[in-house]
Structure formats: structure tokens, C-alpha cells
Coordinates of C-alpha atoms and ligand atoms in Angstrom, one line a residue:
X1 CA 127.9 111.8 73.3
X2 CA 124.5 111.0 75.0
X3 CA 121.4 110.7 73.3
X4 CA 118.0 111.0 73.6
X5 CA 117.6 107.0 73.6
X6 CA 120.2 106.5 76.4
X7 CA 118.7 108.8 79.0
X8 CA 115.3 106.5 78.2
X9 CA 116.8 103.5 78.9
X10 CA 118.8 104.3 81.8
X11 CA 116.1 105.6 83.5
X12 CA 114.0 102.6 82.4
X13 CA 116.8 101.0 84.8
X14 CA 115.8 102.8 88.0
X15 CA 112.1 103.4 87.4
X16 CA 110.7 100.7 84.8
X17 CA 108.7 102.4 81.9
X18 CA 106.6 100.1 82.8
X19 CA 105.6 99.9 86.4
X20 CA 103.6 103.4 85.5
X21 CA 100.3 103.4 85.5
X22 CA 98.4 102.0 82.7
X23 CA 96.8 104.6 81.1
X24 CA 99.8 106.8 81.3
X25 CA 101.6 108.0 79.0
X26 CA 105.5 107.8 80.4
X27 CA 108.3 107.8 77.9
X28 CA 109.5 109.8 74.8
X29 CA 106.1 111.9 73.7
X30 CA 108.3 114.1 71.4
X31 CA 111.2 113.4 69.5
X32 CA 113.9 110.9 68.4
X33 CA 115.8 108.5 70.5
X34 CA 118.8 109.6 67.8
X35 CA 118.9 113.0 69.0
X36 CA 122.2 113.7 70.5
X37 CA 122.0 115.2 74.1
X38 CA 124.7 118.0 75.4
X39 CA 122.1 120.2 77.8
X40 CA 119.1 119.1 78.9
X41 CA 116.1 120.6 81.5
X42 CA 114.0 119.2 83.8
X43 CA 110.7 120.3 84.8
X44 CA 107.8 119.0 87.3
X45 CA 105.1 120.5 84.4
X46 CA 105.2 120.4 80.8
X47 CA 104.5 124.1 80.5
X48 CA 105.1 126.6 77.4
X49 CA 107.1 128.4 80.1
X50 CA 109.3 125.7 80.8
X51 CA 109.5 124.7 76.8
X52 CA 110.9 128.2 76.4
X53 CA 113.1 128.4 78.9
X54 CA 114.7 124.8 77.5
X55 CA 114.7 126.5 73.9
X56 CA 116.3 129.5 75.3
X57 CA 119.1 127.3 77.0
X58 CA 119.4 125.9 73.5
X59 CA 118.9 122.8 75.2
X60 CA 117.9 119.4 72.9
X61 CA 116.3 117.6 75.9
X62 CA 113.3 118.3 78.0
X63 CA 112.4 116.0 81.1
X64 CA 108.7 116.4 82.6
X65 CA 107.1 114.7 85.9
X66 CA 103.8 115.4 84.0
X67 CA 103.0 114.1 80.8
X68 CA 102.2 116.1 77.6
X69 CA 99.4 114.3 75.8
X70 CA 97.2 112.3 78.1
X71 CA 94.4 112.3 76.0
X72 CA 94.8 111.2 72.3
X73 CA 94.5 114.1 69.5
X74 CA 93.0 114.0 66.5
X75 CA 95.4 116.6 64.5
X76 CA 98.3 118.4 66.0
X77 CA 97.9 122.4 65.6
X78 CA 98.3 125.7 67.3
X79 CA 94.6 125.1 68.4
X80 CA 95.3 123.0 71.7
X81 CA 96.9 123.7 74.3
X82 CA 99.1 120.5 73.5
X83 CA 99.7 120.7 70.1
X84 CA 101.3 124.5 70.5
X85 CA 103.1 122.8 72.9
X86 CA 104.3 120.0 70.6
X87 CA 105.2 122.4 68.0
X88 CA 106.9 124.4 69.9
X89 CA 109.7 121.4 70.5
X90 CA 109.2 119.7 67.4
X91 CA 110.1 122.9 65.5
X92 CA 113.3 123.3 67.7
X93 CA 114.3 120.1 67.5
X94 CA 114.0 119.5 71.3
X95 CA 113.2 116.5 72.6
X96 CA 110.6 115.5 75.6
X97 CA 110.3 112.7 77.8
X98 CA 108.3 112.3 81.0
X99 CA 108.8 110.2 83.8
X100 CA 105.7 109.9 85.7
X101 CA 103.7 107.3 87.7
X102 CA 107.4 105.1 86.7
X103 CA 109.1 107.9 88.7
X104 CA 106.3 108.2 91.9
X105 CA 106.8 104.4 92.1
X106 CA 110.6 104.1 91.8
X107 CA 113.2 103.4 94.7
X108 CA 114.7 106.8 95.5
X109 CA 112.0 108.6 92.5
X110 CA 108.9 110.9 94.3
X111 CA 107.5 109.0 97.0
X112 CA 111.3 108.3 99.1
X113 CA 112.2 111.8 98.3
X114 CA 108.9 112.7 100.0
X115 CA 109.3 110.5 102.6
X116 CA 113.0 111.6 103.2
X117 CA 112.3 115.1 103.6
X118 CA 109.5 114.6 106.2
X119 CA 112.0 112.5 108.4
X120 CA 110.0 108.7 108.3
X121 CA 112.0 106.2 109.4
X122 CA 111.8 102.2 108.3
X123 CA 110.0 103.1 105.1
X124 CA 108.1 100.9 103.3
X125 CA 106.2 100.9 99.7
X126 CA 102.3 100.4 100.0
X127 CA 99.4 100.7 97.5
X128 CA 98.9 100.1 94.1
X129 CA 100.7 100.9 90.7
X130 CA 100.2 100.0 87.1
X131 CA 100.1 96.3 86.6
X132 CA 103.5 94.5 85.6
X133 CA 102.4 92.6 82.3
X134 CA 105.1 90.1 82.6
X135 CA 106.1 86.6 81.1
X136 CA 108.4 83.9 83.0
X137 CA 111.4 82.3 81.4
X138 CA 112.4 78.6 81.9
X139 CA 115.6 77.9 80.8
X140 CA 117.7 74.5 81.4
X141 CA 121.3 75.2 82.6
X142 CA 124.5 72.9 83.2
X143 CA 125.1 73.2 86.8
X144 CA 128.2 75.3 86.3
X145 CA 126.8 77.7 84.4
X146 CA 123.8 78.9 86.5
X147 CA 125.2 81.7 88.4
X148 CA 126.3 83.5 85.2
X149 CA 123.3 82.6 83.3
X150 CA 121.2 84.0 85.9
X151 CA 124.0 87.1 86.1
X152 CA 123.1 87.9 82.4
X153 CA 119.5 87.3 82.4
X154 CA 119.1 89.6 85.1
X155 CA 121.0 92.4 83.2
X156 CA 118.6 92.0 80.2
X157 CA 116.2 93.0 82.8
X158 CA 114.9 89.5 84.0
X159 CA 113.8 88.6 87.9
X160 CA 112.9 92.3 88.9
X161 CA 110.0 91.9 91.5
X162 CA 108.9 95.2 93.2
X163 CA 112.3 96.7 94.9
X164 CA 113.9 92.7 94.6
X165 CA 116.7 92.5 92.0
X166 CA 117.8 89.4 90.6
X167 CA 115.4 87.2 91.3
X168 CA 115.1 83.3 90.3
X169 CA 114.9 80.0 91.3
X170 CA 116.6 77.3 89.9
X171 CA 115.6 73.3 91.0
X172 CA 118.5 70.5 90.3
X173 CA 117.6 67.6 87.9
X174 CA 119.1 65.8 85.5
X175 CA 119.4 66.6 82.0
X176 CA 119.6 64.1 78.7
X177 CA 120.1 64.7 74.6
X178 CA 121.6 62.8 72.1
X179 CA 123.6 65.1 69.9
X180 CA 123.4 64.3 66.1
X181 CA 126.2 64.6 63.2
X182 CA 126.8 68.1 62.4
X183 CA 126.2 69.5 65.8
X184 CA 129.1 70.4 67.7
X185 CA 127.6 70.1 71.6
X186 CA 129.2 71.7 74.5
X187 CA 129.1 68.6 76.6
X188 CA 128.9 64.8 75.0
X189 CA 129.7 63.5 71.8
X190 CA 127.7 63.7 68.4
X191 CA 125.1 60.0 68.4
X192 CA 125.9 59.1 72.0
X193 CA 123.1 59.5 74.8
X194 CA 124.6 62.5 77.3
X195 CA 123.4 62.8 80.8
X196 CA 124.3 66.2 82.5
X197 CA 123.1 67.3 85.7
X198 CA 121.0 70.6 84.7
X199 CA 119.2 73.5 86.8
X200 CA 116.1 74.1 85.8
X201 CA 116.1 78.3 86.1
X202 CA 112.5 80.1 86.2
X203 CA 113.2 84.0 86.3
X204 CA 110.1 86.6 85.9
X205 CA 110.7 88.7 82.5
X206 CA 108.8 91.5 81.3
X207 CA 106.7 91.0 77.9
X208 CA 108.7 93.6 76.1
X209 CA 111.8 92.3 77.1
X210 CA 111.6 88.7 76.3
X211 CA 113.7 89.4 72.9
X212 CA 116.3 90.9 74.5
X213 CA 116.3 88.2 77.4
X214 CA 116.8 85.3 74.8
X215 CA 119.7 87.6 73.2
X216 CA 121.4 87.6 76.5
X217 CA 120.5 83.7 77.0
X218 CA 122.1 82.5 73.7
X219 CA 125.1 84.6 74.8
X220 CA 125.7 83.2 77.9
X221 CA 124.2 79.9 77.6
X222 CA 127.5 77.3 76.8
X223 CA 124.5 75.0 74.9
X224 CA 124.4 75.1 71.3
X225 CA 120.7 75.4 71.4
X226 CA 119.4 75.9 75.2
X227 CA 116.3 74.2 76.1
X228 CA 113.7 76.9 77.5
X229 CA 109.9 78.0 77.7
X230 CA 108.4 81.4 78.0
X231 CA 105.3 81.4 79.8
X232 CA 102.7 83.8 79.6
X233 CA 101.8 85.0 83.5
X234 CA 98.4 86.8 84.6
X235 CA 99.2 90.4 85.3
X236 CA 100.7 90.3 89.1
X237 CA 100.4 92.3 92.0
X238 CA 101.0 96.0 90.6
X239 CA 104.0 98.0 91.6
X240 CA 103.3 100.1 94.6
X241 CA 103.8 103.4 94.6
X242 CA 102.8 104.8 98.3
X243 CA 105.3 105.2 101.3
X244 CA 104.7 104.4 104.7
X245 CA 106.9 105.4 107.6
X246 CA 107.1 106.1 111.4
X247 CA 108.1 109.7 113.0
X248 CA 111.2 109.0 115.3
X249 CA 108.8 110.2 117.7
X250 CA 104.9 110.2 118.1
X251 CA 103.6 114.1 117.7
X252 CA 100.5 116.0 118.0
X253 CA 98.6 116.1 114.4
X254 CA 98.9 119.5 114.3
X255 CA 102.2 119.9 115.0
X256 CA 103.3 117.9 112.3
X257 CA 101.2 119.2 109.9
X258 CA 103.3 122.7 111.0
X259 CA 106.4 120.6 110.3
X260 CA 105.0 120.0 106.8
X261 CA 104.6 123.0 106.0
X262 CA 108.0 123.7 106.9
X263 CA 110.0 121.0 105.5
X264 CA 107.6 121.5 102.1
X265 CA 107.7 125.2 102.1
X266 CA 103.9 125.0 101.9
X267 CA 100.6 125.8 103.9
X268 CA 98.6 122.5 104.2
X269 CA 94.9 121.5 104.6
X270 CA 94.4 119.1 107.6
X271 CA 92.0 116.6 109.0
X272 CA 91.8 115.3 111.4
X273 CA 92.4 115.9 115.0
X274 CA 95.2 118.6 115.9
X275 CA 95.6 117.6 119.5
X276 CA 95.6 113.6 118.1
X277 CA 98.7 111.8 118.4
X278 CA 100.3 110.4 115.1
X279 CA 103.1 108.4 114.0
X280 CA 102.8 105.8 111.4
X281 CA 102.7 107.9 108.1
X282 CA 102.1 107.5 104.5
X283 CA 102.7 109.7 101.7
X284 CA 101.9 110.0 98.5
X285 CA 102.7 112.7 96.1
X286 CA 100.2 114.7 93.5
X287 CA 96.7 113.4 93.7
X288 CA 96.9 110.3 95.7
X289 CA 93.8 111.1 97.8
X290 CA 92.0 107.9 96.7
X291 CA 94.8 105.4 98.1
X292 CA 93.2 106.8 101.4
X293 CA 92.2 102.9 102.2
X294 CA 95.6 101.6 101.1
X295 CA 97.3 103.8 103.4
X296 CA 94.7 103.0 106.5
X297 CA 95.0 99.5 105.0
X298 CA 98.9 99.7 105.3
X299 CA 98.9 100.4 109.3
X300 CA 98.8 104.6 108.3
X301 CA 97.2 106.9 110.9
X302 CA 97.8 109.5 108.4
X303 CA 98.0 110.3 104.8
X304 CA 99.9 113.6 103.2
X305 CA 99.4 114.0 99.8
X306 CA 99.0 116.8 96.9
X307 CA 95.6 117.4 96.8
X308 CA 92.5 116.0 98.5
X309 CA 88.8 115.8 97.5
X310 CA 86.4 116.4 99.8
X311 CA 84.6 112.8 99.6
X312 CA 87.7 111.4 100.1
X313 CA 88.5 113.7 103.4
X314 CA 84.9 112.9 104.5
X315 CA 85.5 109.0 104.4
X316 CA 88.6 108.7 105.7
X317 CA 88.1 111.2 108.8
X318 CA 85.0 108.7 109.6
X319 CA 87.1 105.7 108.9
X320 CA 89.8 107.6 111.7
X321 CA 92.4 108.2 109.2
X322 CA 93.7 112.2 108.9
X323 CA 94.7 113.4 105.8
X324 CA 96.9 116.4 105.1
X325 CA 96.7 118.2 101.4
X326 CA 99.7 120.2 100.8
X327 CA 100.1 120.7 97.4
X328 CA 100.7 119.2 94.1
X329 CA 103.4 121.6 93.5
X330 CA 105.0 121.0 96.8
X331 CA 104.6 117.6 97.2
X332 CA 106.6 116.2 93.7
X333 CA 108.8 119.0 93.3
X334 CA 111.4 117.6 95.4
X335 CA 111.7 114.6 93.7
X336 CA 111.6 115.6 90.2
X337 CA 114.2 117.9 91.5
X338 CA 116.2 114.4 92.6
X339 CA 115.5 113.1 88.9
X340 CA 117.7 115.7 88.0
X341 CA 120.2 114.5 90.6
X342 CA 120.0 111.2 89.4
X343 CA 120.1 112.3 85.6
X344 CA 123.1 114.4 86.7
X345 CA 125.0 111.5 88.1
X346 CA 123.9 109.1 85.3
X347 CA 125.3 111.5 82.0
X348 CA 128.3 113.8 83.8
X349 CA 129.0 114.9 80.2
X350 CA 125.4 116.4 79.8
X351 CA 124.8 119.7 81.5
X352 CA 121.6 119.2 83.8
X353 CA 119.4 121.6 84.2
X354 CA 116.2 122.2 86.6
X355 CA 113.6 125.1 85.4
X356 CA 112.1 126.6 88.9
X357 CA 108.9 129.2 88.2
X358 CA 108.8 132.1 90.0
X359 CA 105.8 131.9 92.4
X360 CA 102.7 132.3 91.0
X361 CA 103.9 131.8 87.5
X362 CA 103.7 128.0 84.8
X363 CA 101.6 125.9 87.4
X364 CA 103.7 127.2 90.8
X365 CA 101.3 128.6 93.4
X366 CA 101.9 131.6 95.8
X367 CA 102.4 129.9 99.3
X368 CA 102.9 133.5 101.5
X369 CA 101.7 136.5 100.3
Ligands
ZN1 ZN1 101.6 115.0 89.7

């Protein structure tokens, strides 16, 4: 049976816990990662409507875009808005876990779901993310053995640079130890001088994964005792988490700004130019009005995101960027609605569930009326 634990870690796999954003708060916020896991509901909001509607489903799991506690409380009581909410699941045993900034930034998470439904073709990820906080492993490696050394470092989550899997590089050199009495070495003989033609294998690991790297390492390694640093890096580039794309064709402003409403279900605020031509697009969803300059930056001509401020329309019209607003709502509901897909595919034996407002109603705004 799945548990509460699992569906963390597998979607650590496909949207690192920690390529989110510093400061925010991604992960298990309420539970235990014991808590088995037959029916579970997934929500863009962390609402007291959605929380009902998992506890009416009896179901032990609760998956939010949007975090519950994003500033830090004092005491946890029926006199915040989160701590009801907290209650509420703690008192029914239900578990929540939200996949954020992890899931905007993620191959296939908010961004390519947005970018998907608006057509864009060669998409590409631009802009900034939370930084990576990473260390690099060094390990010395019999020839023979790099490819599955490598293999099994990778696994424990080594070598993961932006959408790259599997990354290393490994340098040939030579390799020399004198094994003592007692040891039993994989190559050579105990008190004789051993000469073995070694890759020296540098892979990127993540600071929180460095135990679980050397677990895999001593597994795979044939050495008794591998020879290998870990290397503390500077935070590096952060994860992106913008798309940019190209319309198949080149269209009017305004025109496609009709077609997001359409394909979004929405009704969007533009700038820019109606009549202007357009085709080299970025999107981000929710409030991602201030990677205007990343997006311009990126080759964009313009930007749809959730929401946009009106210092940040003002700037980036006079820097000849447009920007379309279409909604928090509309813009990341699609792909928390693919986290479900994905969740769905992960854990067949767990019934997936998505919890839809009616317009109007827990954070879902009234597009027609
Ligand atoms: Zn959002």
C-alpha cells in the first residue's frame, strides 16, 4: 500500500523538492510520511473547501499547488485562517503536501502544461528558480566499473543539471595502493604495490543527498574502501522555471490574446499592441509578472502570466514587451490538474482525485456572467 512518504519521494523524482524557491515551503506541511494512502485529492488551493471535500471523500491525502503556511506561526489554533485549516486535517488524520515552485519549474509540471495548451512549439525553460544548493562527488573508479558506478550514483539522485539526467565526467589516470594484511582488495594482493588504471568520476550531488549517494557508492563500488571527495560548490545557476516558445504561425496580439482566452477558459488583460504581430512567447503561471526582463531577456515579445502589476505592465510596455494577465486560477489549474495525471500514473492502486470549485466559490473566479 502507498504511503504518504512514497508519493513525496516520487514526486521529488520529477520535480526536485528542492529546485523550489527558497523561501517556499514545498513538501509535507501536515502529517506523517507513515500514513498509508488508498484515496487521495488534489487541489490548486489549500482551501477549507477543498479540506472538506477530501475529509468527505474520506480520503488520507491532500495535494496543493499552494502552500499552507508560508509565514511561520506562533501557536496553532482556530484563530488563523491556517491553523483551522491545520486542524481540520490533523484531527482527521489527513495528510497535506504541496508541490509548488518544485512543480512550476518541473519538466511536464505548470509551465509545459501552460505552454502545451497554448500551442508553442520548440519550448524552452528561461528565468530563474530557487538556487540548487548542491555539493560535487569525486570518486575513483576501476575502468570497468564506471558505467555502473555512474548508473547508481545517478539513481541516488547524483548528476541532475536543469532538464540533463545523468550527468558526469570521468578523466582516465592511473590509480596505485598497497593493500595491507587483513584487507581483502578487489584487485592486487595484500603488501604488494597495485597499479590499476582508474577514472576519476566528478558528478554534481545535492547537499541532502550526499548520504544516500555514498550508500549507493559503497554498493556499487567493487573497492573495499573507494577513494572519493565531496566538495562543497557555490550555489549554481537556479532552476528555471519560465517557458518560452514560438506560435506555428506569427499572429496579431490581439488575436492571440482571444485564443487565450479560449484555450484558458478565461478573459485576459492585455498590453500591448492588438494589431502588433507576435510570436516568440513566454509563459509563466501565477504571479510571474516580475520575470518580465527574463522573458524580454529570453528573445520573448510577449509574456502571459496569472496576474500582472501595474509597474510591471508599465515597464515592460516601454521596454516593447506585451504582457497578457489571465488569471491565477486559469493559468496553473491545468497543470495541477496534470499533477494528478502524473500522481495517477505513478500509484495506480491509489484512487486520484481532483477537487474543481464551482465558479465563484474556494478561490475560483466567475469568468462569464
Ligand atoms: Zn500560484
Amino acid at each position: 500500500m502507498a504511503t504518504v512518504g512514497e508519493v513525496l519521494d516520487r514526486i521529488d523524482r520529477k520535480a526536485p523538492w528542492r529546485s523550489a524557491y527558497q523561501d517556499d515551503p514545498v513538501g509535507l506541511q501536515v502529517g506523517r510520511r507513515s500514513q498509508t494512502v488508498t484515496r487521495a485529492l488534489v487541489s490548486l488551493d489549500r482551501s477549507m473547501g477543498a479540506a472538506s471535500k477530501a475529509a468527505e471523500l474520506s480520503a488520507e491525502l491532500l495535494v496543493t499547488h499552494h502552500p499552507l503556511f508560508f509565514r511561520q506561526l506562533a501557536r496553532l489554533t482556530d484563530e488563523s485562517e491556517e491553523g483551522r485549516l491545520a486542524l481540520f486535517l490533523a484531527e482527521r488524520s489527513i495528510a497535506l503536501i504541496s508541490a509548488h515552485t518544485n512543480w512550476d519549474a518541473a519538466h511536464g509540471g505548470v509551465n509545459d502544461v501552460l505552454a502545451e495548451i497554448l500551442g508553442l512549439q520548440d519550448v524552452r525553460p528561461f528565468g530563474p528558480s530557487g538556487p540548487a544548493r548542491e555539493a560535487k562527488l569525486v570518486v575513483f573508479v576501476p575502468r570497468e566499473s564506471t558505467d555502473r558506478v555512474i548508473d547508481a550514483l545517478s539513481e541516488a539522485g547524483c548528476g541532475e543539471i536543469g532538464l540533463y539526467r545523468r550527468c558526469a565526467f570521468y578523466s582516465r589516470g592511473t590509480g596505485t595502493f598497497r593493500p595491507l594484511e587483513g584487507s581483502n582488495p578487489a584487485i592486487g594482493q595484500p603488501n604488494a604495490v597495485e597499479c590499476v588504471e582508474e577514472d576519476r568520476v566528478e558528478m554534481l550531488v545535492p547537499r541532502a543527498r550526499v548520504a544516500a549517494a555514498l550508500e549507493a557508492l559503497r554498493a556499487h563500488h567493487p573497492y573495499e574502501e573507494p577513494a572519493f571527495d565531496i566538495l562543497p560548490l557555490e550555489d549554481r545557476a537556479p532552476w528555471p522555471i519560465g517557458r518560452i516558445g514560438a506560435l506555428r504561425e506569427p499572429s496579431a496580439l490581439g488575436d492571440f490574446a482571444r485564443f487565450v482566452d479560449e484555450r484558458l477558459q478565461t478573459r485576459c488583460w492585455l498590453w500591448g499592441k492588438p494589431d502588433a504581430t507576435v510570436r516568440r512567447i513566454a509563459v509563466v503561471g501565477g504571479a510571474g509578472d516580475d520575470l518580465w526582463r527574463d522573458a524580454l531577456t529570453a528573445g520573448a515579445q510577449v509574456l502571459v502570466t496569472g496576474e500582472v502589476r501595474q509597474h510591471h505592465a508599465l515597464a515592460a510596455s516601454e521596454a516593447g514587451l506585451a504582457m497578457i494577465a489571465a488569471g491565477h486560477y486559469a493559468t496553473e489549474n491545468p497543470g495541477t490538474m496534470r499533477l494528478r495525471e502524473f500522481l495517477g500514473a505513478e500509484f495506480p492502486e491509489v484512487e486520484w482525485l481532483f477537487f474543481e470549485p464551482e465558479e465563484g466559490e474556494a478561490g475560483r473566479p466567475v469568468v462569464r456572467w
